[in-house]
Short mmCIF file of C-alpha atoms in Angstrom, two decimals:
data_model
loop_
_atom_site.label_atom_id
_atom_site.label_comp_id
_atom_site.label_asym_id
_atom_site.label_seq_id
_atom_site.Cartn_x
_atom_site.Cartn_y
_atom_site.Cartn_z
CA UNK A 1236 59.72 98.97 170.31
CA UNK A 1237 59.07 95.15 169.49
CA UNK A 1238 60.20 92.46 170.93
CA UNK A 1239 60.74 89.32 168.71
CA UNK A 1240 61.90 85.38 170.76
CA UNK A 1241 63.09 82.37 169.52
CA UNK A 1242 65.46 84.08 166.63
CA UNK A 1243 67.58 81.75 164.86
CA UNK A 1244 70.93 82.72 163.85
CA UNK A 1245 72.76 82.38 160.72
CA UNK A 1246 75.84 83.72 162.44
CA UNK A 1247 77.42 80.92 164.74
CA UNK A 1248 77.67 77.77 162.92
CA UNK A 1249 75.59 75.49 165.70
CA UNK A 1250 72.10 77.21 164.83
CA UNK A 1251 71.18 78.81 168.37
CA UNK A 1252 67.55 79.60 168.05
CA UNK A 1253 66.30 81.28 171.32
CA UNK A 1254 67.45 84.68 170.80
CA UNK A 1255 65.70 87.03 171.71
CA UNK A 1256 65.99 90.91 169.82
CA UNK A 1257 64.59 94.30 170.53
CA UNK A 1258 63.70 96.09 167.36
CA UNK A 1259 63.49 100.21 168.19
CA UNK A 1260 63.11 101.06 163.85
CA UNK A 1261 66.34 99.91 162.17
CA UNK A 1262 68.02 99.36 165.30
CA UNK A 1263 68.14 95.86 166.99
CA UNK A 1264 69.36 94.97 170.72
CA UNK A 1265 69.70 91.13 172.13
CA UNK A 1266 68.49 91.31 175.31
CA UNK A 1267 68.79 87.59 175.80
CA UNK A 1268 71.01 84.64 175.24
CA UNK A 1269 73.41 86.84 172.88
CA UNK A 1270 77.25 85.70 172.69
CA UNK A 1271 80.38 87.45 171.24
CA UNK A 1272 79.74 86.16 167.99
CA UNK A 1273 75.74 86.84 167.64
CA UNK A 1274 75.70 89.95 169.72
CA UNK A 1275 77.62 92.41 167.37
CA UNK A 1276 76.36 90.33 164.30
CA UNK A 1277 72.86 91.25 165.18
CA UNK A 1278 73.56 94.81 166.51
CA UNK A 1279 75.30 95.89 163.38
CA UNK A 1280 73.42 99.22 162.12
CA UNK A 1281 72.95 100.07 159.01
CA UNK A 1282 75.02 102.57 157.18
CA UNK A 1283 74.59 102.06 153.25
CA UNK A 1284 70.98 102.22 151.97
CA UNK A 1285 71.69 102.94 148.61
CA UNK A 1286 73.47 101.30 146.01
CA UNK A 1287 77.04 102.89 144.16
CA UNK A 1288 78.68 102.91 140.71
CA UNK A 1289 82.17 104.30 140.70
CA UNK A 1290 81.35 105.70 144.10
CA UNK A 1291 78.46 107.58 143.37
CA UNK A 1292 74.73 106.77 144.33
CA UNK A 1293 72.49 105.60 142.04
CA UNK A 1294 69.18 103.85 141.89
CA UNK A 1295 69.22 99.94 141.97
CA UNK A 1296 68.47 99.64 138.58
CA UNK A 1297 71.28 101.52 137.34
CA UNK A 1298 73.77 99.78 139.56
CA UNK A 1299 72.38 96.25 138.40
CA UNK A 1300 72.94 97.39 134.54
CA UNK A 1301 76.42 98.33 135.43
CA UNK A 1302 77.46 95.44 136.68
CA UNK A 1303 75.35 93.59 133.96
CA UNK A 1304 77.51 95.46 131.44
CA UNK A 1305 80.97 94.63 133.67
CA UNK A 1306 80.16 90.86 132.92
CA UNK A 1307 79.14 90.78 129.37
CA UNK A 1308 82.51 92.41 128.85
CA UNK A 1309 84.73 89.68 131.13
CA UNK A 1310 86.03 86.81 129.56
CA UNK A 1311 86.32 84.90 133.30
CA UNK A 1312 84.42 85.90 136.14
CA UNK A 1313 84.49 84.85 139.89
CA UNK A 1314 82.54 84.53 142.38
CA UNK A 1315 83.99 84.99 145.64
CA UNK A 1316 82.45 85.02 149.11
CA UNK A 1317 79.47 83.35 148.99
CA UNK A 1318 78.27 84.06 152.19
CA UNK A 1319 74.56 84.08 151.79
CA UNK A 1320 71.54 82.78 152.78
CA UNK A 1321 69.92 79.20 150.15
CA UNK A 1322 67.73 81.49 148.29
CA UNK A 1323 70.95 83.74 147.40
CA UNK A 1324 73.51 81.15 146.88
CA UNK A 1325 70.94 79.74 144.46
CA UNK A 1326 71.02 83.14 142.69
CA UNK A 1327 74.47 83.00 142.99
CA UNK A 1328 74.51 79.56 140.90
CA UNK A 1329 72.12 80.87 138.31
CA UNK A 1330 74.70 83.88 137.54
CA UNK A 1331 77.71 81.55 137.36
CA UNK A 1332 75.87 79.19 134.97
CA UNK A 1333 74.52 82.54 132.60
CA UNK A 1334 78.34 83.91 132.16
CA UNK A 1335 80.53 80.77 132.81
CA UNK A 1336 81.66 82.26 136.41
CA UNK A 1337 84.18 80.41 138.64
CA UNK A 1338 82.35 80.18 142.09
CA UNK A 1339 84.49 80.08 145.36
CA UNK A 1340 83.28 80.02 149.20
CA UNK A 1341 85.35 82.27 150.64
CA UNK A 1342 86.39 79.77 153.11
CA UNK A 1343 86.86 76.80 150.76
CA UNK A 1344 90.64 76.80 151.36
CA UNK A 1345 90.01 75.43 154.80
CA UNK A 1346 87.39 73.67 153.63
CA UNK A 1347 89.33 71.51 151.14
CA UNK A 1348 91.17 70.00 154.45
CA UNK A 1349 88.38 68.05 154.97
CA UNK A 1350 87.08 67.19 151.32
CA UNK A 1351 89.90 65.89 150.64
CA UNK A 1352 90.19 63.46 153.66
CA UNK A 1353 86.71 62.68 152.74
CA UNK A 1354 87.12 62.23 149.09
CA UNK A 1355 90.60 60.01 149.67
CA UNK A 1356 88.84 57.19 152.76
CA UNK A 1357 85.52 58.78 153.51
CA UNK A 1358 84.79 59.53 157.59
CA UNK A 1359 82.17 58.81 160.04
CA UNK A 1360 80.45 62.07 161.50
CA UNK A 1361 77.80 62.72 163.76
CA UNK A 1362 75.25 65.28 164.22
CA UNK A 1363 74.68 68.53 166.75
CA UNK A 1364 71.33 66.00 168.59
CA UNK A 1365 73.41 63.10 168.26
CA UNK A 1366 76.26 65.21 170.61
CA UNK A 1367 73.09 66.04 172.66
CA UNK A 1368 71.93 63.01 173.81
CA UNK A 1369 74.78 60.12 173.59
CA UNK A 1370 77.92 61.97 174.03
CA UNK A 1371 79.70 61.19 177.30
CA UNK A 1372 83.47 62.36 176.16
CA UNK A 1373 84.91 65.12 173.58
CA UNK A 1374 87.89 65.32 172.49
CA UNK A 1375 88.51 68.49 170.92
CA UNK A 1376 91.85 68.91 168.39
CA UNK A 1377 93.50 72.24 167.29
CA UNK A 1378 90.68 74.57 168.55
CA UNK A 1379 89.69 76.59 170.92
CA UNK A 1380 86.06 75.52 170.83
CA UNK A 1381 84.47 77.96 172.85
CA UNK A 1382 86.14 80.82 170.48
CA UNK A 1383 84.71 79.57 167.63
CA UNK A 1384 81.38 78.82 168.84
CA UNK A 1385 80.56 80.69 172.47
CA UNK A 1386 76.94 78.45 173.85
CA UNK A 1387 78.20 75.20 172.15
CA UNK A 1388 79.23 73.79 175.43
CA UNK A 1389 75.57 75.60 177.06
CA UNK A 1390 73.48 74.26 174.13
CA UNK A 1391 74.95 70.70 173.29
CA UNK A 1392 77.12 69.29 176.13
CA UNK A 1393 75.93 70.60 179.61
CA UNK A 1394 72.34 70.34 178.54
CA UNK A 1395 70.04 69.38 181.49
CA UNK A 1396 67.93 66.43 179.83
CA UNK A 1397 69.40 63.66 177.40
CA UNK A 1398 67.94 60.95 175.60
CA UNK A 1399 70.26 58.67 176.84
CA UNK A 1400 72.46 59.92 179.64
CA UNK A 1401 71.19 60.13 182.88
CA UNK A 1402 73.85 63.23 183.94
CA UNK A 1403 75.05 65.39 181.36
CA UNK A 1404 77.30 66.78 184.09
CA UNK A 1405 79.30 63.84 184.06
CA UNK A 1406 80.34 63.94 180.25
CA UNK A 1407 84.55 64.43 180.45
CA UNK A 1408 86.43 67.02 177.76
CA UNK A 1409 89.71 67.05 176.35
CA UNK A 1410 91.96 69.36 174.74
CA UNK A 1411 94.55 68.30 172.46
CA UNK A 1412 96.44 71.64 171.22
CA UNK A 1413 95.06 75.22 172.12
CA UNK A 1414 93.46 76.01 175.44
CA UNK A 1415 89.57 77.15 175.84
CA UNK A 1416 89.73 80.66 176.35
CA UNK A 1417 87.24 81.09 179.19
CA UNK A 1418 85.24 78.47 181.64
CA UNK A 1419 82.40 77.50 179.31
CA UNK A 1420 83.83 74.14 179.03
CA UNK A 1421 84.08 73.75 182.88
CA UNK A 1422 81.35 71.37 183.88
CA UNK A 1423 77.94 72.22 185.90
CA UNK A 1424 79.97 70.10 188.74
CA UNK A 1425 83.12 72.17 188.72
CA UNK A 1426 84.94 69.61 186.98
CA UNK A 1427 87.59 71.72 184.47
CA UNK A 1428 88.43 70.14 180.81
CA UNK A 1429 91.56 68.11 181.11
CA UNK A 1430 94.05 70.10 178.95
CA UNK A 1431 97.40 68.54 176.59
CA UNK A 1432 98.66 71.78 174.93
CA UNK A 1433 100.94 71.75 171.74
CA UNK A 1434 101.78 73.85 168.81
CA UNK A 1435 99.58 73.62 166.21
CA UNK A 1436 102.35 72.14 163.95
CA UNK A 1437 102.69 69.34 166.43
CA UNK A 1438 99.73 68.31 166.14
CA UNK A 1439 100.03 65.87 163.19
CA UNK A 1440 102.73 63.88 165.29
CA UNK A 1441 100.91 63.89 168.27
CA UNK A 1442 97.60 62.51 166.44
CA UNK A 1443 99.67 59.70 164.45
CA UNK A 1444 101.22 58.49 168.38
CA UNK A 1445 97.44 58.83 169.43
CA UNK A 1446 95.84 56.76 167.17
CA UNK A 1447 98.56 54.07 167.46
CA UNK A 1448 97.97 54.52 171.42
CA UNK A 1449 94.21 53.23 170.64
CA UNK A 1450 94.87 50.52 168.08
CA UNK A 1451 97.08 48.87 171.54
CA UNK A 1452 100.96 49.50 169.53
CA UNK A 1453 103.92 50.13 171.32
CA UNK A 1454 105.41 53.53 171.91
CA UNK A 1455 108.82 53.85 173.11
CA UNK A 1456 109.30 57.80 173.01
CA UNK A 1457 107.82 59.26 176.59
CA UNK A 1458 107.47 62.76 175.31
CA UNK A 1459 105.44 63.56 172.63
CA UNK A 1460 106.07 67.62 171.53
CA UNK A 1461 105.90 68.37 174.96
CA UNK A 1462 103.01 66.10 176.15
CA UNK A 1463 104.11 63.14 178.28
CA UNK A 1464 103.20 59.72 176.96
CA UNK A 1465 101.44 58.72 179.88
CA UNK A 1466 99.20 61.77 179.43
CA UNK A 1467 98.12 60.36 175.82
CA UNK A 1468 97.72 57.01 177.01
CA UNK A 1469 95.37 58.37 179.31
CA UNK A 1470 93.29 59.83 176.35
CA UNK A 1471 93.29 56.57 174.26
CA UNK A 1472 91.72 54.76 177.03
CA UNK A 1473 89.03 57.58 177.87
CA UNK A 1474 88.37 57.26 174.17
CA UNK A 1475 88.25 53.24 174.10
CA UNK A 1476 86.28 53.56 177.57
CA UNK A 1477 83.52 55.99 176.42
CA UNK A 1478 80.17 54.48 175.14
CA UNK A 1479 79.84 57.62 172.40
CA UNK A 1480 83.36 59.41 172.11
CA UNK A 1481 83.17 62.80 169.81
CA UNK A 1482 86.60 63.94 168.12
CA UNK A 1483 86.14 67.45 166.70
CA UNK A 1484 88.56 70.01 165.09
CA UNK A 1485 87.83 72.92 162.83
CA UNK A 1486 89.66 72.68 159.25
CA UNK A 1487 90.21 76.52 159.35
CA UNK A 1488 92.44 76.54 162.40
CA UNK A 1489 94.12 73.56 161.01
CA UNK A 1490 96.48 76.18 159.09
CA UNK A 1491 99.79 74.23 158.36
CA UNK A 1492 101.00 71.95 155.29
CA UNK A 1493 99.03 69.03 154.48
CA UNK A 1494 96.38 69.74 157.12
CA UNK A 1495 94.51 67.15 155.06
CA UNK A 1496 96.09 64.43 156.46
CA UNK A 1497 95.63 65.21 160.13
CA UNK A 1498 92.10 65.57 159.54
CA UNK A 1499 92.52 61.96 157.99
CA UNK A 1500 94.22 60.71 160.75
CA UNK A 1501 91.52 62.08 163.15
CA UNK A 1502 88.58 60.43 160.95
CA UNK A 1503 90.59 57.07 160.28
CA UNK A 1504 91.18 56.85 164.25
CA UNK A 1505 87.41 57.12 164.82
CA UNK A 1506 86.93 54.29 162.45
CA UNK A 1507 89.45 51.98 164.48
CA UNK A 1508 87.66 52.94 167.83
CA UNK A 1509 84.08 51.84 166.34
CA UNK A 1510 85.85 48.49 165.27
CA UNK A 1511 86.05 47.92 169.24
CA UNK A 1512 83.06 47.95 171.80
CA UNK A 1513 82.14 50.94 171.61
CA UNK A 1514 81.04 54.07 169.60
CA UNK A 1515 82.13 57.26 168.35
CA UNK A 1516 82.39 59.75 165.69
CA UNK A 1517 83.83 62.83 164.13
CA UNK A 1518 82.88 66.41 163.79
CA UNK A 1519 84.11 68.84 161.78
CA UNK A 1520 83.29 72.61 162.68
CA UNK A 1521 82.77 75.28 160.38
CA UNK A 1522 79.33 76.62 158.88
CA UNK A 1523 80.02 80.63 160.43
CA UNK A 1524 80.00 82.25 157.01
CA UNK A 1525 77.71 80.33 154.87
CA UNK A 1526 79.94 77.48 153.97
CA UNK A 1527 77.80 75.20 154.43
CA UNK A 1528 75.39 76.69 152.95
CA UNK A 1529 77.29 76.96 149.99
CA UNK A 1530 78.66 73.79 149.72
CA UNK A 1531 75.01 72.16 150.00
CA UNK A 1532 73.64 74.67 147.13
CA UNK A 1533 76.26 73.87 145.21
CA UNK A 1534 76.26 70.54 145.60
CA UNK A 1535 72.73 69.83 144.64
CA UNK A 1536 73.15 72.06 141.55
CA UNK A 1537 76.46 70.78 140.53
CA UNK A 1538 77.05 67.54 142.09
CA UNK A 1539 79.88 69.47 143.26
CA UNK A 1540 81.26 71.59 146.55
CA UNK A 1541 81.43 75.44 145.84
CA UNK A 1542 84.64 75.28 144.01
CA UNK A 1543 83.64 74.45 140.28
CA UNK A 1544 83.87 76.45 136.85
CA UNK A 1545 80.71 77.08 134.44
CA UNK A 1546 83.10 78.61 131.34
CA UNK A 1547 82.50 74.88 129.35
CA UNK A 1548 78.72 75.22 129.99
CA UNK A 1549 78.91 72.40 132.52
CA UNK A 1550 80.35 72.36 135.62
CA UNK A 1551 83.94 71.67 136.58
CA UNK A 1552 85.52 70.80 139.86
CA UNK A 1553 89.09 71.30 141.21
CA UNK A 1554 89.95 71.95 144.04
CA UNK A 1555 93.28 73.58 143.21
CA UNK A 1556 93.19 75.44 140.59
CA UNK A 1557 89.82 77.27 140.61
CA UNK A 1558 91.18 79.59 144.01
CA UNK A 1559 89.69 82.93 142.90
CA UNK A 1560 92.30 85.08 144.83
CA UNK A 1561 95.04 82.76 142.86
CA UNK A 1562 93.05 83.27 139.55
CA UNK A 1563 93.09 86.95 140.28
CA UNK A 1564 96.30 87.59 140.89
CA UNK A 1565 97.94 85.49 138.00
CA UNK A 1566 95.44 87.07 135.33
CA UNK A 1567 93.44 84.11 134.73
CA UNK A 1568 90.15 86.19 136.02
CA UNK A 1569 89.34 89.48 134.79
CA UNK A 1570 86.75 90.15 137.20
CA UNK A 1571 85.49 90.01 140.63
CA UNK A 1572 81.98 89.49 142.34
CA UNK A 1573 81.91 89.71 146.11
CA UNK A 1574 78.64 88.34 147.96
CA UNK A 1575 79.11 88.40 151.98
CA UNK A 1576 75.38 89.11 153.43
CA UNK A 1577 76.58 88.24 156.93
CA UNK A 1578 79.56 89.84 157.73
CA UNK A 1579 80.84 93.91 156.71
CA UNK A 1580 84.23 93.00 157.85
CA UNK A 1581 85.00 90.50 154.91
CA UNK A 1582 86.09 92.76 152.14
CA UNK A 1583 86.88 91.17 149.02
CA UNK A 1584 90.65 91.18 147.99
CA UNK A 1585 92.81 94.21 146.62
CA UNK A 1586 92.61 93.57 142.85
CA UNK A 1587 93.00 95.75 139.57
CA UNK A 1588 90.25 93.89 138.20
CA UNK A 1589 86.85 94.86 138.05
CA UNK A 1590 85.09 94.03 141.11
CA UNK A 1591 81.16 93.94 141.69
CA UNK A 1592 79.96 93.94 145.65
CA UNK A 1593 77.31 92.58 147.25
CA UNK A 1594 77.26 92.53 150.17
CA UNK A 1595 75.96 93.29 153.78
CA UNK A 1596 75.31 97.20 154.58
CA UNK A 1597 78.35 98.92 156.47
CA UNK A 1598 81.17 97.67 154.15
CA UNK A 1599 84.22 99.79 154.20
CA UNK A 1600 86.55 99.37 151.57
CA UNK A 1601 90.43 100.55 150.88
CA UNK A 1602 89.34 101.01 147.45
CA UNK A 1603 85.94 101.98 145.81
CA UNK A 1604 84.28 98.88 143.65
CA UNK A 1605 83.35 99.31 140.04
CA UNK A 1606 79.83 98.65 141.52
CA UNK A 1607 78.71 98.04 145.48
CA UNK A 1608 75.02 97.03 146.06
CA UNK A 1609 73.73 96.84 149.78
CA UNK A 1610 72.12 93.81 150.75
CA UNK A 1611 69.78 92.71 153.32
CA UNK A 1612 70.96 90.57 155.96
CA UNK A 1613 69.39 86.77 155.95
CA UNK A 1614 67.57 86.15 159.46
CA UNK A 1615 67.68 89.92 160.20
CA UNK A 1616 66.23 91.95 157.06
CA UNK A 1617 64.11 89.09 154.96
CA UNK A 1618 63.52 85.47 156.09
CA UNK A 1619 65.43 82.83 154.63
CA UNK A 1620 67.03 79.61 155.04
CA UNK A 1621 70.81 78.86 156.07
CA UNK A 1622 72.42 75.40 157.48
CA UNK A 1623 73.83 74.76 160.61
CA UNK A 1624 77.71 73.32 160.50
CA UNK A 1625 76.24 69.73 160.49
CA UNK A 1626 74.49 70.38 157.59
CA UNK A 1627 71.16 68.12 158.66
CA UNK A 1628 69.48 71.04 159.59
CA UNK A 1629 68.45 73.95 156.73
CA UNK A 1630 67.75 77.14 159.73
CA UNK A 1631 64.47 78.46 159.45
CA UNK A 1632 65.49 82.24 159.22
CA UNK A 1633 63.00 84.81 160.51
CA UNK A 1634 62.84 88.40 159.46
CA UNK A 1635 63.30 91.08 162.21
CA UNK A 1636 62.54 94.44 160.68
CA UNK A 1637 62.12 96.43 157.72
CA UNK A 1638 64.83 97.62 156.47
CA UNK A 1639 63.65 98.11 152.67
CA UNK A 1640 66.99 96.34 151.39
CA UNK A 1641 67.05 93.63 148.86
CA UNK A 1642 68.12 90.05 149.34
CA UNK A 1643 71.06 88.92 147.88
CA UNK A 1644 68.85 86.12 145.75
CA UNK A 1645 66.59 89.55 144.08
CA UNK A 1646 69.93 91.63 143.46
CA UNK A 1647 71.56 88.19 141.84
CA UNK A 1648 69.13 87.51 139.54
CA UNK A 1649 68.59 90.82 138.37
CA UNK A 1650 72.05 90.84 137.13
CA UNK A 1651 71.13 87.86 136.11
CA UNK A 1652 68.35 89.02 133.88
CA UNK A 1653 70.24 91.20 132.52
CA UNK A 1654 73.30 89.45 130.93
#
């Protein structure tokens, strides 16, 4: 057995790199500083070694000239998923660009919530360090933050030594929305996040009387969906008060009609509190399945996020209309490829279409693909590099054992080779 510290992880979003894994042969065990999103990710065995046309295994070469031979004969392919390490989302972009692919993140839908806000009046964000070493209040919107990200509150808030705060302990957090789920957010002091809980469809008319709380107007209502007045009041002054004030949310939980504008409401209220004395900044989650990843690939390649089409031999961006699941269900795609190196439980859709896979060992699907190649797992099987949700930091990705699968990036552009 081997024992391997200071893993980074691809798998939570904020880039925890002190894992540390037992490898016994295939098999892998974090025996320290694991969480309920890295744990499992890690522990995951493998079950697929060996690649499958029509069901059946075959060598790698065969299944890469199948698939090969699926796109020379599609008219529009997508690319779905996209959950892969740089090295494969560049492979990824290389394929799109040979047979005029559509590529879509898999979580771009959420995703667009923000783009759009920052496409329409732009936004003023901060970083994970930045958090770290300033931040003295958070004000978290529409999530339940330690869900989504377990050690965020263990890495970034109640961190013993700051830059510039001379007692992390003392930082306050709020909750505008959903609850935390457990006591991570409860300070080193004992001091419990002060909670305002509303419905998630509330939460655009609760931001709009927030913001007007902090630019000083005058609110006659005294209840709010459910959340007293006074209680809001409270929070605008915390937020005027602070010296480095933090508002996050997560676009994905932000699941109701023109999400977009809440998240523009969140990023336009930061921009009225740094017109006063004092700082602060947004901070958009997200990064737990390679979108960021994707999105920074993409845009370096393209000049645009990962929702563009390659069919005109340049690339074109919409937002809208280039949803794969949408182009495969009204016909406009004939065929599917599925990359997700991180996570077995993200099947691609039910479709008639053809559909290529590759994807992380241990995939179970309701029906067979046309062609399913197992991939290595970035940061477990090869080394690589992914980004972190505030996309500053490119993860340096170690490898952990040998597990004699390809990377995405080799499988990709073998296909790739060929077309």
């Amino acid at each position: 057995m081997t024992e391997i510290t200071e893993v980074p992880s691809p798998f939570c979003g904020i880039g925890t790199d002190d894992l540390t894994i037992q490898v016994d042969g295939l098999s892998l065990k974090v025996s320290e500083n694991g969480c309920a999103v890295n744990t499992p990710a890690f522990e995951q065995a493998i079950t697929d070694t060996s690649a499958r046309v029509d069901g059946k295994e075959v060598d790698l070469e065969v299944a890469v000239a199948r698939a090969a031979e699926l796109l020379r004969a599609s008219n529009q392919p997508v690319i779905g998923g996209c959950a892969t390490d740089v090295n494969g989302m560049r492979g990824v972009m290389a394929l799109a660009d040979h047979c005029g692919a559509v590529v879509d993140n898999m979580n771009f839908t959420a995703a667009r919530r923000n783009f759009l806000a920052l496409q329409d009046t732009g936004w003023m964000n901060t970083t994970l360090a930045e958090i770290k070493n300033r931040c003295d209040l958070l004000l978290i919107v529409g999530v339940d933050l330690e869900g989504f990200a377990p050690r965020f509150f263990e890495r970034y808030l109640w961190n013993k030594e700051s830059m510039f705060l001379e007692d992390t302990s003392r930082r306050e957090i709020v909750y505008i929305g959903k609850a935390p789920s457990a006591e991570a957010s409860t300070s080193p002091a004992g001091v419990k996040a002060k909670v305002l809980p509303c419905d998630d469809q509330d939460l655009p008319e609760v931001m709009a009387v927030l913001r007007a709380l902090v630019k000083g107007k005058k609110t006659v209502a005294e209840n709010i969906c459910g959340i007293a007045l006074s209680d809001l009041q409270a929070v605008a002054e915390q937020l005027k008060a602070a010296k480095y004030s933090v508002v996050t949310w997560a676009a994905g939980a932000l699941n109701f009609d023109q999400a977009e504008l809440t998240v523009q409401m969140l990023s336009e209220m930061v921009k009225d509190i740094n017109t006063m004395d004092t700082r602060s900044s947004g901070f958009p989650l997200g990064g737990k399945e390679g979108d960021q990843t994707a999105n920074q690939v993409c845009g370096w390649t393209s000049a645009f996020p990962a929702r563009a089409r390659f069919s005109s031999g340049f690339p074109e961006y919409d937002p809208f209309l280039y949803d794969s699941s949408a182009m495969l269900a009204n016909g406009e795609a004939d065929i599917l490829v599925w990359v997700q190196a991180f996570n077995a439980a993200f099947v691609p859709q039910k479709t008639d279409k053809p559909t290529i896979v590759v994807a992380r060992s241990g995939m179970v699907f309701a029906k067979e693909p046309d062609v399913f190649i197992p991939v290595g797992t970035p940061g477990i099987d090869h080394a690589g590099h992914a980004y972190r949700l505030d996309n500053v930091v490119a993860i340096r990705l170690k490898k952990c054992r040998d597990s004699g699968l390809p990377s995405t990036a080799e499988v990709l552009n073998a296909i790739e080779q060929a077309l």
